[in-house]
Amino acid sequence: MCEANAYLQSNDQEVLLMESVDIIEPYEEGLKLVDIFGRQKFVKARIKDMTLLDHRIVLEETAEDDGDPSVSKTSSMANVERG
Amino acid sequence: MCEANAYLQSNDQEVLLMESVDIIEPYEEGLKLVDIFGRQKFVKARIKDMTLLDHRIVLEETAEDDGDPSVSKTSSMANVERG
């Protein structure tokens, strides 16, 4: 069987999203995944990397609509004075 | 072996683009395909449909760079002077 596992990469972490994926196709702003049992998942992501021999599909969140709390905009305000 | 064949769909026809594809990843405006022998192909296309159990990947041409007569880059240079 040549199905693959789909991982969702988010903030440098990979989370197993779906096992035994058979079908992948674009769906609206993301992807539709269907596993070998016919179960479907819709995810707002795009394919980042795919290695079929490793049975491995890495998806990358597109995350356009949710407010991302992980983004902290701390700008380092160190003012270095030059002599 | 779980490689797949990649077909390029263009004008309702499917042309075999590459056999025994192992790796697919985004590359610039298109995709990079690598087969099990390490041969690479770059194609301006996106994934339209993928069925791993059928060893079948269908790509769709994006065709952004060939002479597209619908794109007319007429910049309106109207300088509006404010009084």
Coordinates of C-alpha atoms in Angstrom, one line a residue:
Chain A
M1 CA 0.0 0.0 0.0
C2 CA 1.4 3.3 -1.0
E3 CA -0.5 5.7 1.2
A4 CA 1.4 8.4 3.2
N5 CA 1.2 10.2 6.4
A6 CA 0.4 13.9 6.3
Y7 CA 2.1 16.2 8.8
L8 CA 1.2 19.7 9.5
Q9 CA 4.1 22.0 10.1
S10 CA 3.4 25.0 12.3
N11 CA 6.0 27.0 14.2
D12 CA 8.8 24.6 13.3
Q13 CA 6.8 21.7 14.8
E14 CA 5.4 18.8 12.8
V15 CA 2.1 17.4 14.0
L16 CA 0.7 14.2 12.5
L17 CA -2.5 15.4 10.8
M18 CA -3.7 12.3 9.0
E19 CA -2.4 8.8 8.5
S20 CA -2.8 6.6 5.4
V21 CA -3.6 9.4 3.1
D22 CA -4.6 8.3 -0.4
I23 CA -6.0 11.4 -2.1
I24 CA -4.9 15.0 -1.9
E25 CA -6.6 17.7 -3.9
P26 CA -7.0 21.5 -3.7
Y27 CA -10.1 22.6 -2.0
E28 CA -11.0 26.2 -1.8
E29 CA -8.1 27.9 0.1
G30 CA -6.6 24.7 1.3
L31 CA -6.5 21.0 0.7
K32 CA -8.8 18.1 0.9
L33 CA -7.2 14.9 2.2
V34 CA -8.9 11.5 2.0
D35 CA -7.4 8.5 3.7
I36 CA -7.6 4.9 2.5
F37 CA -10.8 4.4 4.6
G38 CA -12.5 7.3 2.8
R39 CA -12.3 9.7 5.7
Q40 CA -11.9 13.3 4.7
K41 CA -10.1 16.2 6.2
F42 CA -10.0 19.8 5.0
V43 CA -7.1 21.9 6.1
K44 CA -6.0 25.4 5.3
A45 CA -2.6 24.5 4.2
R46 CA -0.4 23.9 1.2
I47 CA 2.1 21.2 0.4
K48 CA 5.5 22.1 1.6
D49 CA 7.3 18.9 0.8
M50 CA 6.4 15.4 -0.2
T51 CA 8.5 12.3 -0.3
L52 CA 6.6 9.4 -1.5
L53 CA 9.2 6.7 -0.9
D54 CA 9.2 7.8 2.8
H55 CA 5.3 7.9 2.8
R56 CA 5.6 11.4 4.0
I57 CA 3.7 14.6 3.2
V58 CA 4.5 17.8 5.0
L59 CA 1.9 20.5 4.9
E60 CA 2.4 24.1 5.8
E61 CA -0.4 26.1 7.4
T62 CA -1.6 29.0 5.3
A63 CA -3.4 30.4 8.3
E64 CA -4.9 33.5 6.7
D65 CA -7.9 34.0 8.8
D66 CA -7.1 33.1 12.4
G67 CA -5.4 35.6 14.7
D68 CA -2.1 34.1 15.3
P69 CA -1.1 34.5 18.9
S70 CA 2.3 33.0 18.4
V71 CA 3.5 36.0 16.6
S72 CA 5.0 38.3 19.2
K73 CA 6.3 41.4 17.8
T74 CA 8.9 42.3 20.3
S75 CA 11.3 44.6 18.6
S76 CA 14.6 44.9 20.4
M77 CA 14.9 48.5 21.1
A78 CA 18.5 48.5 22.2
N79 CA 19.9 51.8 21.1
V80 CA 23.6 51.5 20.6
E81 CA 25.3 54.8 20.7
R82 CA 28.4 55.2 18.7
G83 CA 31.2 57.3 20.1
Chain B
M1 CA 8.1 1.1 -4.2
C2 CA 5.7 3.9 -3.8
E3 CA 6.7 6.3 -6.4
A4 CA 4.1 7.8 -8.7
N5 CA 3.8 9.0 -12.2
A6 CA 3.2 12.7 -12.8
Y7 CA 0.9 13.8 -15.5
L8 CA 0.6 17.4 -16.8
Q9 CA -2.9 18.4 -17.7
S10 CA -3.2 21.0 -20.4
N11 CA -6.2 21.7 -22.5
D12 CA -8.0 18.6 -21.2
Q13 CA -5.2 16.4 -22.2
E14 CA -2.9 14.5 -19.8
V15 CA 0.7 14.1 -20.8
L16 CA 3.1 11.9 -18.8
L17 CA 5.6 14.4 -17.5
M18 CA 7.7 12.2 -15.3
E19 CA 7.7 8.6 -14.2
S20 CA 8.7 7.2 -10.8
V21 CA 8.4 10.5 -8.9
D22 CA 9.6 10.4 -5.4
I23 CA 9.8 14.0 -4.2
I24 CA 7.6 17.0 -4.9
E25 CA 8.1 20.4 -3.5
P26 CA 7.2 23.9 -4.3
Y27 CA 9.9 25.7 -6.3
E28 CA 9.5 29.4 -7.1
E29 CA 6.3 29.7 -9.1
G30 CA 6.0 26.0 -9.8
L31 CA 7.1 22.6 -8.6
K32 CA 10.2 20.6 -8.4
L33 CA 9.9 16.9 -9.1
V34 CA 12.6 14.4 -8.3
D35 CA 12.3 10.8 -9.5
I36 CA 13.7 7.8 -7.8
F37 CA 16.9 8.1 -9.8
G38 CA 17.5 11.6 -8.6
R39 CA 16.6 13.3 -11.8
Q40 CA 15.0 16.7 -11.4
K41 CA 12.3 18.5 -13.3
F42 CA 11.0 21.9 -12.8
V43 CA 7.6 22.7 -14.0
K44 CA 5.3 25.7 -13.8
A45 CA 2.4 23.9 -12.5
R46 CA 0.4 23.2 -9.4
I47 CA -1.0 19.9 -8.0
K48 CA -4.5 19.4 -9.3
D49 CA -5.2 15.9 -8.0
M50 CA -3.1 13.2 -6.4
T51 CA -4.1 9.6 -5.8
L52 CA -1.3 7.8 -4.1
L53 CA -2.8 4.3 -4.2
D54 CA -3.0 4.7 -8.0
H55 CA 0.5 6.1 -8.1
R56 CA -0.9 9.1 -9.9
I57 CA -0.2 12.8 -9.6
V58 CA -2.0 15.2 -11.9
L59 CA -0.5 18.6 -12.3
E60 CA -2.1 21.6 -13.9
E61 CA -0.2 24.2 -15.8
T62 CA -0.1 27.6 -14.2
A63 CA 1.4 29.2 -17.4
E64 CA 2.2 32.5 -16.0
D65 CA 5.2 33.4 -18.1
D66 CA 4.2 32.7 -21.7
G67 CA 2.9 35.5 -23.7
D68 CA -0.4 36.2 -22.1
P69 CA -2.4 38.6 -24.2
S70 CA -4.9 39.2 -21.4
V71 CA -2.3 41.0 -19.3
S72 CA -1.8 44.5 -20.4
K73 CA 0.5 46.5 -18.3
T74 CA -0.7 50.0 -19.0
S75 CA 0.1 52.1 -16.1
S76 CA -2.0 55.1 -15.9
M77 CA 0.3 58.0 -15.4
A78 CA -2.2 60.6 -14.7
N79 CA -0.5 63.2 -12.5
V80 CA -3.1 64.9 -10.4
E81 CA -2.1 68.3 -9.2
R82 CA -3.5 69.5 -6.0
G83 CA -4.3 73.2 -5.7

